[in-house]
Amino acid sequence: MKNPILRMAILVLVAVSLVAGSFLSARAQETITLKIEGVSGPEVKWLNETVKPAFEAKMKAEGKNVTVEVEEFTGTGQDLRQRYTLDIGAGVGGDILSFDGFWIPDFAEAGLLKPLKTVVGEEVMQWEGWAKTPAGLQAILAYKGEIYGYPRGTDVRVIWFRKDLLKQAGLPENWQPTSWEDILAAARQIKKALPEVTPLQLNAGKAMGEASTLQGYMMALLGAGHHIYDFENQKWIVRSEAILNTLNLYKTLFAEGLSEPRFQLTQDGRDQSFLAFKEGRVAMLVEGDFFWRSVLVPGGTNPASMADRNEKVAFAKMPAMMPGKGFNGQDFVTISGGTGYVINPNTKHAKEAWALMQVMFSKESFEALQALQPRIRPRTDVPVTGDAVMSALAADVLPLTTVRPALPTYSKVSEQVQLMTEAIVTGDKTPEQAMEDYATAVEGIVGKENTVDLK
Amino acid sequence: MNRTPILSRPVGLVFISPATLFILAFLIYPFISIVLLSFTNQGIGPMYGPNTRFVGLQNYAELLNFSRWMNRGQLGWSLWITAQFVVGSALIGQAALGLSIALLFQRRKGFLRELVFTLAITAWIMPDVVVAFAWFAFLDPFRGTLNNILGGLGLGRPDWVLDHPLLSIVIFNTWRGTAFSMLLFSSALASIPPSFMEAAEVSGAGAWRKFRDITLPLLRGHIATDLILVTLWTFNTFTPYLITGGGPASKTLLVSIYTYETALQFNEFGKGSAVSVIVMLINLILALVYLFSIRTRRAAV
C-alpha cells in the first residue's frame, strides 16, 4: 500500500468502525437502573446485600444489565408522603416506592398511582406469591379491588412498658390491665413512686400526624366501643359517648400529669418520647410493634435503640374501657396498619421493576429479611421466627385486629382527629366542644349524609 | 439640542426582550397560575387534573369566614401571630437594635466594633438550615447550650420552644437579621458630614438634640427603606418552621407556615393558593404604605 490516500482512507474507516462498534455494543449492553425510594431501617441492608445481588445476577442470566439503587429515607411519614405527592404529580420519582397502605385511596383517586395490572400488565396476577398471601394482607396496598403494590408486613398496637420501672412502683412484671381504670391506677402508682417518670404516653396532637390517630386516639376509641367509621352502614361516627369517653381519658391523663404535653406538642415529640422510654423517663407507651423491632431493637440505628431491650421491656394488650365494652364486644383491642412497596406509574422500566418486586417478595428474600427483623410477614410460608415477643403478638394480638377505612377522605378526617386531641392536650376546649368541632369539620369533609351520631 | 437615541426602537426592544421573557416566565406566569388555582379545589394529583373543579370564591369565603377565622390554626390567628412576630423581631428587634448598634459605633474604630460587626454579619450570611438546626439544638430544654448556661447560673431551665415559642422565634429572627439594618444605618451615619455635629456642639446641643435634629431627619429615607425591607422579609420568612414546625399547638403558625401547611401538608393546593394571594395583597399594601409615607415626607421637605 503505497498510496497515501488509500492508507488514510483505511485508517479512517478502521477508526470509524471502532468507534461505531463500541457505541453499538454499549447500546446493546445499556444498563437499566432501578431506584427504590423511601426505605428505612434494616431493609436498606437487606435490599443492598440480599436482594440487589440476587436480582442483578438473575437479570444478567437473562442477558440484561440492570442495577438496583436503594435510597434511604429517615424523615417522617408526612415528609415522605409529601415528597411522593409532588414527585409523582410532576412525572418523576423512583421506580419502586416504599408506601404506606393508608395513602393508597388518596393517591389512587387522584390518579397518582395505577393498579399493578395497568402499570405492568396482566401477567402480574400469575406470580406465585399471591396464592401464599391472605386476602386481608393483599388488601393493604389495594383500593376498590385493585392491587397497587405488595406489603412488607402488617403490625399490631399494644402498650409497651418498662418492667424495671413498674417493679419499682410495686407493679407486677407481667402487668396486664383489663380496663382503663387499671391503666390509670397503674399510672398514678408510678407517678407517686417515681415522680420524675412520665407514666403513660398515648399519642395526640397535630405534630405526630397519623401516629396520633392510629396509635393514640384509635386505640382508646376502639376500647370505648366503636370504630371511627361504621363499615356496615358506611358512615363516619362523629358524635358519641365513646368519643367523649376517649377525650375524657386524654383529659384525665394531662390534668393529673400522667402524660407529658411536650411530647404531644413539639415538633420531634414522638422521637423524644421514644428516647425518654429508653432512658427510663417514660414507663408505658402505646405503639405499634415497629417500636419493639425497629426503634428499641438492640444494635439498631435509632437513638432509642436499647441493648437491654429484652430484659427491660414487655407488652400488655390494650384493654377496653371495661371488659366486653370494646369494639365488637371485645375485652382487648388493637388496630393494624401496613406498609409495602408500589411501582411508580412514571417508571420507564415497569417490567424490570416488577421482576425486582418478585425477587424482593420471594420466600427466600423474606426469610433473609426475617433474620434481620422478625415480624408479621404477608406470606403464609414465612412465619415469625427468632423473636418470642413478635410471635406472641402474632398469636395473641393479631386475631383482635381491625383496620382503618380505605377511603380517600380518611387522611382529612384523621387530621381532624389530631386537632381534636390537640385541643384537649392544650386545654383549649372541653371534650364536648372538641367533639362538636370535630363533628362539624368531618361533616364538611365527607358530607353530612355520610356521618352518623350515636347515642 | 437634538437628542438622537443610541439605539433605534426595534433594536432596543430586542435588547430588553430576554429580561421581559424572564419576567414573564418566572414572575407573571406563576402569579397568574396561583390566582387561577385559588379559584379551584385543587388537591393532590396533577395540576388542573380530572378531579380539579372551579369553585369560585369558596376558598376565600372559607379563609375569611370571620366567625371562626381567629380560631387556633386559622388564617386570622396566623395573621395575628405574624403581626406580633413582625413587630417584635423586625421593627423592635432588627431595625431598632440595628440602629442602636450603628449609633453606638458611629465614627468609632477598634476591636469591639469589628467583633460586633463580624458576629452580626456571620449570623446574617449563614444558610437557613444550618442556623435553624443550631438554634433547635441551642434551645433544647435538656441538653441545649442556652439552658446549660442559665441552669449553671441558677436561673432555671425554661422549656423555650414549648412555653415561650413566639418569644423564641422573635429572638431567633432578631439575631438572624439585625446585621442588615446595622450595616444600612452605619453607612448612612457615615455619610452625615462631621461639620454638622461640630457646629451643633459649638451651639451647645446635647446628644439627644443632635440625634433628634440632625441624625434622625437625615436618616429618615434610610429608615423607611429599612422598615419596608425588613418588614417584608420578616412577613414572608419560613425559617422558624425549621425550629418550631409552627407549633406547639399552632402558637408560631406564621402566615408563611400556614400557607405551606395548607397546600403541602394538608394537600389543599387551591386553598393554599388563596392564602398566597391574600398574603401577596397584604405585602403590596405594606409596600404602598411605606412608599407613600416616604413620598409625603419628601414633599414636606
mmCIF file with all atom_site columns, C-alpha atoms in Angstrom, chain B residues 206-275:
data_model
loop_
_atom_site.group_PDB
_atom_site.id
_atom_site.type_symbol
_atom_site.label_atom_id
_atom_site.label_alt_id
_atom_site.label_comp_id
_atom_site.label_asym_id
_atom_site.label_entity_id
_atom_site.label_seq_id
_atom_site.pdbx_PDB_ins_code
_atom_site.Cartn_x
_atom_site.Cartn_y
_atom_site.Cartn_z
_atom_site.occupancy
_atom_site.B_iso_or_equiv
_atom_site.pdbx_formal_charge
_atom_site.auth_seq_id
_atom_site.auth_comp_id
_atom_site.auth_asym_id
_atom_site.auth_atom_id
_atom_site.pdbx_PDB_model_num
ATOM 1  C CA . GLY B 1 206 ? -26.562 67.711 73.775 1.00 0.00 ? 206 GLY B CA 1
ATOM 2  C CA . ALA B 1 207 ? -26.505 64.143 72.472 1.00 0.00 ? 207 ALA B CA 1
ATOM 3  C CA . TRP B 1 208 ? -30.304 63.856 72.334 1.00 0.00 ? 208 TRP B CA 1
ATOM 4  C CA . ARG B 1 209 ? -30.760 67.161 70.481 1.00 0.00 ? 209 ARG B CA 1
ATOM 5  C CA . LYS B 1 210 ? -28.084 66.180 67.959 1.00 0.00 ? 210 LYS B CA 1
ATOM 6  C CA . PHE B 1 211 ? -29.813 62.837 67.410 1.00 0.00 ? 211 PHE B CA 1
ATOM 7  C CA . ARG B 1 212 ? -33.270 64.360 67.104 1.00 0.00 ? 212 ARG B CA 1
ATOM 8  C CA . ASP B 1 213 ? -32.437 67.388 64.996 1.00 0.00 ? 213 ASP B CA 1
ATOM 9  C CA . ILE B 1 214 ? -29.560 66.169 62.842 1.00 0.00 ? 214 ILE B CA 1
ATOM 10 C CA . THR B 1 215 ? -29.242 62.394 62.707 1.00 0.00 ? 215 THR B CA 1
ATOM 11 C CA . LEU B 1 216 ? -32.915 61.447 62.592 1.00 0.00 ? 216 LEU B CA 1
ATOM 12 C CA . PRO B 1 217 ? -34.002 63.824 59.802 1.00 0.00 ? 217 PRO B CA 1
ATOM 13 C CA . LEU B 1 218 ? -31.021 62.817 57.688 1.00 0.00 ? 218 LEU B CA 1
ATOM 14 C CA . LEU B 1 219 ? -31.721 59.107 58.275 1.00 0.00 ? 219 LEU B CA 1
ATOM 15 C CA . ARG B 1 220 ? -35.430 59.315 57.504 1.00 0.00 ? 220 ARG B CA 1
ATOM 16 C CA . GLY B 1 221 ? -35.229 57.938 53.985 1.00 0.00 ? 221 GLY B CA 1
ATOM 17 C CA . HIS B 1 222 ? -32.920 55.137 55.095 1.00 0.00 ? 222 HIS B CA 1
ATOM 18 C CA . ILE B 1 223 ? -35.230 54.231 57.961 1.00 0.00 ? 223 ILE B CA 1
ATOM 19 C CA . ALA B 1 224 ? -38.192 53.972 55.604 1.00 0.00 ? 224 ALA B CA 1
ATOM 20 C CA . THR B 1 225 ? -36.224 51.759 53.197 1.00 0.00 ? 225 THR B CA 1
ATOM 21 C CA . ASP B 1 226 ? -35.029 49.590 56.040 1.00 0.00 ? 226 ASP B CA 1
ATOM 22 C CA . LEU B 1 227 ? -38.514 49.209 57.501 1.00 0.00 ? 227 LEU B CA 1
ATOM 23 C CA . ILE B 1 228 ? -40.018 48.214 54.162 1.00 0.00 ? 228 ILE B CA 1
ATOM 24 C CA . LEU B 1 229 ? -37.388 45.623 53.540 1.00 0.00 ? 229 LEU B CA 1
ATOM 25 C CA . VAL B 1 230 ? -37.201 44.038 56.983 1.00 0.00 ? 230 VAL B CA 1
ATOM 26 C CA . THR B 1 231 ? -40.978 44.021 57.366 1.00 0.00 ? 231 THR B CA 1
ATOM 27 C CA . LEU B 1 232 ? -41.499 42.301 54.038 1.00 0.00 ? 232 LEU B CA 1
ATOM 28 C CA . TRP B 1 233 ? -38.714 39.795 54.659 1.00 0.00 ? 233 TRP B CA 1
ATOM 29 C CA . THR B 1 234 ? -39.931 39.010 58.157 1.00 0.00 ? 234 THR B CA 1
ATOM 30 C CA . PHE B 1 235 ? -43.518 38.754 56.993 1.00 0.00 ? 235 PHE B CA 1
ATOM 31 C CA . ASN B 1 236 ? -42.530 36.116 54.463 1.00 0.00 ? 236 ASN B CA 1
ATOM 32 C CA . THR B 1 237 ? -39.788 34.241 56.291 1.00 0.00 ? 237 THR B CA 1
ATOM 33 C CA . PHE B 1 238 ? -40.143 30.491 56.609 1.00 0.00 ? 238 PHE B CA 1
ATOM 34 C CA . THR B 1 239 ? -37.041 29.579 58.619 1.00 0.00 ? 239 THR B CA 1
ATOM 35 C CA . PRO B 1 240 ? -38.839 29.479 62.013 1.00 0.00 ? 240 PRO B CA 1
ATOM 36 C CA . TYR B 1 241 ? -40.647 26.414 60.664 1.00 0.00 ? 241 TYR B CA 1
ATOM 37 C CA . LEU B 1 242 ? -37.380 24.537 60.959 1.00 0.00 ? 242 LEU B CA 1
ATOM 38 C CA . ILE B 1 243 ? -37.251 25.357 64.671 1.00 0.00 ? 243 ILE B CA 1
ATOM 39 C CA . THR B 1 244 ? -40.855 25.051 65.845 1.00 0.00 ? 244 THR B CA 1
ATOM 40 C CA . GLY B 1 245 ? -42.774 23.497 62.946 1.00 0.00 ? 245 GLY B CA 1
ATOM 41 C CA . GLY B 1 246 ? -45.420 26.171 63.509 1.00 0.00 ? 246 GLY B CA 1
ATOM 42 C CA . GLY B 1 247 ? -46.213 24.710 66.905 1.00 0.00 ? 247 GLY B CA 1
ATOM 43 C CA . PRO B 1 248 ? -46.684 23.923 69.682 1.00 0.00 ? 248 PRO B CA 1
ATOM 44 C CA . ALA B 1 249 ? -50.401 23.882 69.020 1.00 0.00 ? 249 ALA B CA 1
ATOM 45 C CA . SER B 1 250 ? -50.078 26.478 66.227 1.00 0.00 ? 250 SER B CA 1
ATOM 46 C CA . LYS B 1 251 ? -48.566 29.114 68.530 1.00 0.00 ? 251 LYS B CA 1
ATOM 47 C CA . THR B 1 252 ? -45.907 30.011 65.947 1.00 0.00 ? 252 THR B CA 1
ATOM 48 C CA . LEU B 1 253 ? -48.065 29.492 62.889 1.00 0.00 ? 253 LEU B CA 1
ATOM 49 C CA . LEU B 1 254 ? -46.661 32.338 60.797 1.00 0.00 ? 254 LEU B CA 1
ATOM 50 C CA . VAL B 1 255 ? -48.608 33.019 57.649 1.00 0.00 ? 255 VAL B CA 1
ATOM 51 C CA . SER B 1 256 ? -45.832 31.525 55.514 1.00 0.00 ? 256 SER B CA 1
ATOM 52 C CA . ILE B 1 257 ? -46.071 28.322 57.544 1.00 0.00 ? 257 ILE B CA 1
ATOM 53 C CA . TYR B 1 258 ? -49.848 28.398 57.344 1.00 0.00 ? 258 TYR B CA 1
ATOM 54 C CA . THR B 1 259 ? -49.602 28.573 53.555 1.00 0.00 ? 259 THR B CA 1
ATOM 55 C CA . TYR B 1 260 ? -47.172 25.685 53.468 1.00 0.00 ? 260 TYR B CA 1
ATOM 56 C CA . GLU B 1 261 ? -49.271 23.619 55.843 1.00 0.00 ? 261 GLU B CA 1
ATOM 57 C CA . THR B 1 262 ? -52.477 24.172 53.904 1.00 0.00 ? 262 THR B CA 1
ATOM 58 C CA . ALA B 1 263 ? -51.026 23.440 50.485 1.00 0.00 ? 263 ALA B CA 1
ATOM 59 C CA . LEU B 1 264 ? -48.303 20.907 51.080 1.00 0.00 ? 264 LEU B CA 1
ATOM 60 C CA . GLN B 1 265 ? -49.173 19.138 54.314 1.00 0.00 ? 265 GLN B CA 1
ATOM 61 C CA . PHE B 1 266 ? -52.934 19.058 54.039 1.00 0.00 ? 266 PHE B CA 1
ATOM 62 C CA . ASN B 1 267 ? -52.736 18.923 50.228 1.00 0.00 ? 267 ASN B CA 1
ATOM 63 C CA . GLU B 1 268 ? -55.262 21.698 49.677 1.00 0.00 ? 268 GLU B CA 1
ATOM 64 C CA . PHE B 1 269 ? -53.420 23.456 46.885 1.00 0.00 ? 269 PHE B CA 1
ATOM 65 C CA . GLY B 1 270 ? -56.415 25.555 45.862 1.00 0.00 ? 270 GLY B CA 1
ATOM 66 C CA . LYS B 1 271 ? -56.927 26.910 49.360 1.00 0.00 ? 271 LYS B CA 1
ATOM 67 C CA . GLY B 1 272 ? -53.178 27.318 49.836 1.00 0.00 ? 272 GLY B CA 1
ATOM 68 C CA . SER B 1 273 ? -53.053 29.410 46.655 1.00 0.00 ? 273 SER B CA 1
ATOM 69 C CA . ALA B 1 274 ? -55.853 31.577 48.000 1.00 0.00 ? 274 ALA B CA 1
ATOM 70 C CA . VAL B 1 275 ? -53.782 32.180 51.141 1.00 0.00 ? 275 VAL B CA 1
#
